[in-house]
mmCIF file of C-alpha atoms and ligand atoms in Angstrom:
data_model
loop_
_atom_site.group_PDB
_atom_site.id
_atom_site.type_symbol
_atom_site.label_atom_id
_atom_site.label_comp_id
_atom_site.label_asym_id
_atom_site.label_seq_id
_atom_site.Cartn_x
_atom_site.Cartn_y
_atom_site.Cartn_z
ATOM 1 C CA MET A 1278 4.540 9.435 19.849
ATOM 2 C CA LYS A 1279 2.156 10.015 22.738
ATOM 3 C CA PHE A 1280 -0.177 7.239 23.940
ATOM 4 C CA PHE A 1281 -3.649 8.296 25.031
ATOM 5 C CA ILE A 1282 -6.277 5.863 26.257
ATOM 6 C CA ASP A 1283 -9.713 6.176 24.690
ATOM 7 C CA THR A 1284 -12.085 5.388 27.535
ATOM 8 C CA ALA A 1285 -13.939 6.859 30.492
ATOM 9 C CA ASN A 1286 -13.406 3.696 32.558
ATOM 10 C CA LEU A 1287 -11.404 4.657 35.644
ATOM 11 C CA LYS A 1288 -10.069 1.136 36.228
ATOM 12 C CA GLU A 1289 -8.681 0.915 32.697
ATOM 13 C CA ILE A 1290 -7.251 4.422 32.935
ATOM 14 C CA GLN A 1291 -5.547 3.472 36.213
ATOM 15 C CA GLU A 1292 -4.175 0.245 34.668
ATOM 16 C CA ALA A 1293 -2.726 2.083 31.658
ATOM 17 C CA HIS A 1294 -1.308 4.737 33.964
ATOM 18 C CA ASP A 1295 0.299 2.108 36.200
ATOM 19 C CA LEU A 1296 2.062 0.632 33.160
ATOM 20 C CA GLY A 1297 3.937 3.925 33.043
ATOM 21 C CA VAL A 1298 3.407 4.748 29.395
ATOM 22 C CA LEU A 1299 0.223 6.797 29.417
ATOM 23 C CA ASP A 1300 0.337 10.415 28.226
ATOM 24 C CA GLY A 1301 -3.340 11.339 28.300
ATOM 25 C CA VAL A 1302 -6.982 10.334 27.979
ATOM 26 C CA THR A 1303 -9.705 10.933 25.404
ATOM 27 C CA THR A 1304 -13.378 10.576 26.168
ATOM 28 C CA ASN A 1305 -16.535 11.215 24.209
ATOM 29 C CA PRO A 1306 -20.256 11.187 25.046
ATOM 30 C CA SER A 1307 -20.581 7.534 23.982
ATOM 31 C CA LEU A 1308 -17.715 6.467 26.243
ATOM 32 C CA MET A 1309 -19.171 8.453 29.178
ATOM 33 C CA ALA A 1310 -22.596 6.864 28.583
ATOM 34 C CA LYS A 1311 -20.962 3.418 28.472
ATOM 35 C CA GLU A 1312 -19.786 4.005 32.056
ATOM 36 C CA GLY A 1313 -23.281 5.175 33.057
ATOM 37 C CA ILE A 1314 -22.090 8.714 33.818
ATOM 38 C CA SER A 1315 -24.973 11.179 33.502
ATOM 39 C CA GLY A 1316 -25.992 14.568 34.852
ATOM 40 C CA HIS A 1317 -23.829 17.683 34.874
ATOM 41 C CA ASP A 1318 -22.344 17.237 38.370
ATOM 42 C CA ASN A 1319 -21.506 13.563 37.865
ATOM 43 C CA VAL A 1320 -19.910 14.273 34.495
ATOM 44 C CA MET A 1321 -17.761 17.050 35.969
ATOM 45 C CA ALA A 1322 -16.791 14.873 38.957
ATOM 46 C CA HIS A 1323 -15.819 12.068 36.583
ATOM 47 C CA TYR A 1324 -13.493 14.336 34.584
ATOM 48 C CA LYS A 1325 -11.929 15.466 37.865
ATOM 49 C CA ALA A 1326 -11.400 11.839 38.856
ATOM 50 C CA ILE A 1327 -9.645 11.178 35.528
ATOM 51 C CA CYS A 1328 -7.440 14.241 36.047
ATOM 52 C CA ASP A 1329 -6.519 12.910 39.492
ATOM 53 C CA ILE A 1330 -5.192 9.687 37.938
ATOM 54 C CA VAL A 1331 -3.383 10.998 34.869
ATOM 55 C CA ASP A 1332 -1.102 14.014 34.712
ATOM 56 C CA GLY A 1333 -1.572 14.605 30.985
ATOM 57 C CA ASP A 1334 -4.047 16.026 28.527
ATOM 58 C CA ILE A 1335 -7.637 14.895 29.135
ATOM 59 C CA SER A 1336 -10.102 15.530 26.314
ATOM 60 C CA ALA A 1337 -13.598 16.357 27.557
ATOM 61 C CA GLU A 1338 -16.254 16.785 24.877
ATOM 62 C CA VAL A 1339 -18.960 19.428 24.704
ATOM 63 C CA ILE A 1340 -22.529 18.320 23.996
ATOM 64 C CA ALA A 1341 -23.756 21.647 22.606
ATOM 65 C CA VAL A 1342 -23.712 22.148 18.846
ATOM 66 C CA ASP A 1343 -24.394 25.901 18.804
ATOM 67 C CA TYR A 1344 -21.642 28.517 19.198
ATOM 68 C CA GLU A 1345 -22.813 30.016 22.511
ATOM 69 C CA GLY A 1346 -23.492 26.595 23.999
ATOM 70 C CA ILE A 1347 -20.079 25.263 22.960
ATOM 71 C CA ILE A 1348 -18.382 28.316 24.487
ATOM 72 C CA ARG A 1349 -20.364 28.001 27.725
ATOM 73 C CA GLU A 1350 -19.686 24.276 28.136
ATOM 74 C CA GLY A 1351 -16.076 24.539 26.989
ATOM 75 C CA GLU A 1352 -15.234 27.319 29.430
ATOM 76 C CA ALA A 1353 -16.760 25.343 32.311
ATOM 77 C CA LEU A 1354 -14.785 22.235 31.322
ATOM 78 C CA ALA A 1355 -11.540 24.194 30.962
ATOM 79 C CA GLU A 1356 -12.046 25.639 34.463
ATOM 80 C CA LEU A 1357 -12.146 22.166 35.973
ATOM 81 C CA HIS A 1358 -8.419 21.473 35.593
ATOM 82 C CA ASN A 1359 -5.396 22.775 33.672
ATOM 83 C CA ASN A 1360 -5.066 19.471 31.834
ATOM 84 C CA ILE A 1361 -8.555 19.562 30.325
ATOM 85 C CA VAL A 1362 -8.611 19.923 26.548
ATOM 86 C CA VAL A 1363 -12.035 20.940 25.244
ATOM 87 C CA LYS A 1364 -13.214 18.519 22.573
ATOM 88 C CA VAL A 1365 -15.303 20.228 19.914
ATOM 89 C CA PRO A 1366 -17.019 18.615 16.921
ATOM 90 C CA MET A 1367 -16.024 19.542 13.360
ATOM 91 C CA ILE A 1368 -19.028 21.705 12.555
ATOM 92 C CA LYS A 1369 -19.270 25.375 11.556
ATOM 93 C CA ASP A 1370 -20.032 26.632 15.068
ATOM 94 C CA GLY A 1371 -17.372 24.287 16.371
ATOM 95 C CA VAL A 1372 -14.699 25.849 14.161
ATOM 96 C CA LYS A 1373 -15.774 29.344 15.291
ATOM 97 C CA ALA A 1374 -15.619 28.190 18.908
ATOM 98 C CA ILE A 1375 -12.145 26.689 18.399
ATOM 99 C CA LYS A 1376 -10.946 30.077 17.161
ATOM 100 C CA TYR A 1377 -12.489 31.741 20.220
ATOM 101 C CA PHE A 1378 -10.921 29.214 22.608
ATOM 102 C CA SER A 1379 -7.558 29.459 20.875
ATOM 103 C CA ASP A 1380 -7.551 33.264 21.246
ATOM 104 C CA LYS A 1381 -8.302 32.793 24.959
ATOM 105 C CA GLY A 1382 -5.558 30.210 25.468
ATOM 106 C CA ILE A 1383 -8.010 27.343 26.020
ATOM 107 C CA ARG A 1384 -6.758 24.174 24.352
ATOM 108 C CA THR A 1385 -9.027 22.215 22.027
ATOM 109 C CA ASN A 1386 -9.323 18.862 20.294
ATOM 110 C CA CYS A 1387 -11.364 19.035 17.098
ATOM 111 C CA THR A 1388 -13.128 15.698 16.797
ATOM 112 C CA LEU A 1389 -14.987 13.766 14.092
ATOM 113 C CA ILE A 1390 -12.386 14.588 11.437
ATOM 114 C CA PHE A 1391 -12.885 12.532 8.278
ATOM 115 C CA SER A 1392 -11.125 14.630 5.617
ATOM 116 C CA ALA A 1393 -7.908 16.569 5.126
ATOM 117 C CA GLY A 1394 -9.941 19.706 4.420
ATOM 118 C CA GLN A 1395 -11.568 19.478 7.832
ATOM 119 C CA ALA A 1396 -8.144 19.017 9.447
ATOM 120 C CA LEU A 1397 -6.770 22.046 7.613
ATOM 121 C CA LEU A 1398 -9.711 24.187 8.734
ATOM 122 C CA ALA A 1399 -9.345 23.076 12.366
ATOM 123 C CA ALA A 1400 -5.619 23.873 12.314
ATOM 124 C CA LYS A 1401 -6.250 27.315 10.842
ATOM 125 C CA ALA A 1402 -8.774 27.981 13.625
ATOM 126 C CA GLY A 1403 -6.045 27.130 16.148
ATOM 127 C CA ALA A 1404 -7.011 23.647 17.351
ATOM 128 C CA SER A 1405 -4.414 22.076 19.643
ATOM 129 C CA TYR A 1406 -5.310 18.591 18.370
ATOM 130 C CA VAL A 1407 -7.305 17.142 15.503
ATOM 131 C CA SER A 1408 -8.854 13.702 15.845
ATOM 132 C CA PRO A 1409 -9.170 11.859 12.524
ATOM 133 C CA PHE A 1410 -11.093 8.582 13.036
ATOM 134 C CA VAL A 1411 -9.012 5.846 11.408
ATOM 135 C CA GLY A 1412 -11.195 2.814 12.171
ATOM 136 C CA ARG A 1413 -14.469 4.438 11.207
ATOM 137 C CA LEU A 1414 -13.062 5.357 7.791
ATOM 138 C CA ASP A 1415 -11.833 1.786 7.340
ATOM 139 C CA ASP A 1416 -15.370 0.648 8.269
ATOM 140 C CA VAL A 1417 -16.786 2.411 5.210
ATOM 141 C CA GLY A 1418 -14.083 1.232 2.814
ATOM 142 C CA THR A 1419 -11.875 4.339 2.937
ATOM 143 C CA ASP A 1420 -8.230 4.094 3.996
ATOM 144 C CA GLY A 1421 -8.108 5.784 7.410
ATOM 145 C CA LEU A 1422 -4.309 5.647 7.596
ATOM 146 C CA GLN A 1423 -4.018 7.448 4.261
ATOM 147 C CA LEU A 1424 -5.880 10.351 5.863
ATOM 148 C CA ILE A 1425 -3.383 10.413 8.747
ATOM 149 C CA GLN A 1426 -0.556 10.539 6.199
ATOM 150 C CA GLN A 1427 -2.226 13.382 4.283
ATOM 151 C CA ILE A 1428 -2.809 15.481 7.414
ATOM 152 C CA VAL A 1429 0.739 14.949 8.709
ATOM 153 C CA GLN A 1430 2.079 16.053 5.307
ATOM 154 C CA ILE A 1431 -0.105 19.168 5.154
ATOM 155 C CA TYR A 1432 0.758 20.236 8.706
ATOM 156 C CA ASP A 1433 4.469 19.659 8.013
ATOM 157 C CA ASN A 1434 4.307 21.745 4.824
ATOM 158 C CA TYR A 1435 3.144 24.802 6.717
ATOM 159 C CA GLY A 1436 4.475 24.209 10.228
ATOM 160 C CA PHE A 1437 1.052 24.025 11.876
ATOM 161 C CA GLN A 1438 1.401 23.428 15.621
ATOM 162 C CA THR A 1439 -1.821 21.391 15.726
ATOM 163 C CA GLU A 1440 -1.065 17.816 16.788
ATOM 164 C CA VAL A 1441 -2.429 14.880 14.809
ATOM 165 C CA LEU A 1442 -4.240 12.638 17.286
ATOM 166 C CA ALA A 1443 -5.141 9.418 15.480
ATOM 167 C CA ALA A 1444 -8.450 8.256 16.962
ATOM 168 C CA SER A 1445 -10.637 5.212 16.442
ATOM 169 C CA VAL A 1446 -7.422 3.200 16.490
ATOM 170 C CA ARG A 1447 -8.664 -0.355 16.863
ATOM 171 C CA HIS A 1448 -5.636 -2.667 16.745
ATOM 172 C CA VAL A 1449 -1.868 -2.895 16.901
ATOM 173 C CA MET A 1450 -1.334 -2.494 13.151
ATOM 174 C CA HIS A 1451 -3.260 0.785 13.202
ATOM 175 C CA LEU A 1452 -1.069 1.980 16.061
ATOM 176 C CA LEU A 1453 2.221 0.926 14.449
ATOM 177 C CA GLN A 1454 1.319 2.400 11.084
ATOM 178 C CA CYS A 1455 0.385 5.674 12.773
ATOM 179 C CA ALA A 1456 3.841 5.594 14.390
ATOM 180 C CA GLU A 1457 5.510 4.993 10.999
ATOM 181 C CA ILE A 1458 3.571 7.856 9.446
ATOM 182 C CA GLY A 1459 4.477 10.162 12.309
ATOM 183 C CA ALA A 1460 1.141 10.862 14.004
ATOM 184 C CA ASP A 1461 1.809 12.876 17.163
ATOM 185 C CA VAL A 1462 -0.621 10.877 19.291
ATOM 186 C CA VAL A 1463 -2.676 7.696 19.094
ATOM 187 C CA THR A 1464 -5.695 7.116 21.266
ATOM 188 C CA CYS A 1465 -6.961 3.577 21.636
ATOM 189 C CA PRO A 1466 -8.565 1.122 24.046
ATOM 190 C CA LEU A 1467 -6.421 -0.447 26.795
ATOM 191 C CA ASN A 1468 -6.187 -3.820 25.024
ATOM 192 C CA VAL A 1469 -4.425 -2.245 22.036
ATOM 193 C CA ILE A 1470 -1.744 -0.830 24.342
ATOM 194 C CA THR A 1471 -1.310 -4.079 26.288
ATOM 195 C CA SER A 1472 -1.238 -6.099 23.034
ATOM 196 C CA LEU A 1473 2.094 -4.412 22.329
ATOM 197 C CA LEU A 1474 3.555 -6.529 25.134
ATOM 198 C CA ASN A 1475 2.866 -9.832 23.447
ATOM 199 C CA HIS A 1476 5.131 -12.061 21.389
ATOM 200 C CA PRO A 1477 5.199 -15.870 21.557
ATOM 201 C CA LEU A 1478 9.005 -15.910 21.276
ATOM 202 C CA THR A 1479 9.189 -13.705 24.378
ATOM 203 C CA ASP A 1480 7.018 -16.224 26.258
ATOM 204 C CA SER A 1481 8.956 -19.308 25.103
ATOM 205 C CA GLY A 1482 12.299 -17.543 25.557
ATOM 206 C CA LEU A 1483 11.448 -16.546 29.117
ATOM 207 C CA ALA A 1484 10.180 -20.036 29.945
ATOM 208 C CA LYS A 1485 13.508 -21.490 28.745
ATOM 209 C CA PHE A 1486 15.576 -18.966 30.716
ATOM 210 C CA LEU A 1487 13.658 -19.810 33.901
ATOM 211 C CA ALA A 1488 13.842 -23.571 33.296
ATOM 212 C CA ASP A 1489 17.611 -23.429 32.671
ATOM 213 C CA HIS A 1490 18.086 -21.318 35.797
ATOM 214 C CA LYS A 1491 16.083 -23.842 37.852
ATOM 215 C CA LYS A 1492 18.192 -26.778 36.631
ATOM 216 C CA VAL A 1493 21.275 -25.476 38.430
ATOM 217 C CA ASN A 1494 19.615 -23.649 41.327
ATOM 218 C CA ILE A 1495 17.707 -26.315 43.231
HETATM 219 O O1 G3P B 1727 -11.688 8.540 19.836
HETATM 220 C C1 G3P B 1727 -12.766 8.206 18.997
HETATM 221 C C2 G3P B 1727 -13.180 6.821 19.280
HETATM 222 O O2 G3P B 1727 -13.757 6.718 20.550
HETATM 223 C C3 G3P B 1727 -14.021 6.194 18.268
HETATM 224 O O3 G3P B 1727 -13.636 4.882 18.269
HETATM 225 O O4 G3P B 1727 -13.849 2.520 17.767
HETATM 226 O O5 G3P B 1727 -15.897 3.903 18.283
HETATM 227 O O6 G3P B 1727 -14.683 4.178 16.130
HETATM 228 P P1 G3P B 1727 -14.572 3.817 17.571
#
């Protein structure tokens, strides 16, 4: 399973990268706004800076919601760097644009996926990734992980190459259950990745090892 970090914060991206387990980055307009990144040139420079840190797929989202606009923005983003994956919302013009990009060899991540039908449509259009939002479904009382399971099953049935990128992954249990189900990728904040390090028995066990070592090495 690939680990992507879901942020536009360069420090956090660098920290996850330095841990040695990072496979890619996902961003979205909210995450870019959170970092105060605005204006075309600054946005493009920020994506370049992310690409300079991580040698893996970097999802960069279009703002346009009309076909021509999505194509224009997506082509400009794809030109920035080979690792850019154009993130396109699950709307009618988005699906048409995904088909266009796929025919041109431009990789895409279809975002805001909340149903298996949407995931099936995105795969048929040739999306490289689909991003079902686990946490946001949980927020409204629908089992987000069940959707991941359903999409993995459907893609397996027909051998779709589209990768299931579980997004809106909020905690360790989400991540582990995605791994059990067989999601190709999870994207989550840095603290979810670093939480995987923690176990109290590791801490107490290490403290005892060091104390025992000290007893005979002073
Ligand atoms: O990748 C999508 C993600 O950014 C949404 O996460 O926690 O805002 O639902 P969240």
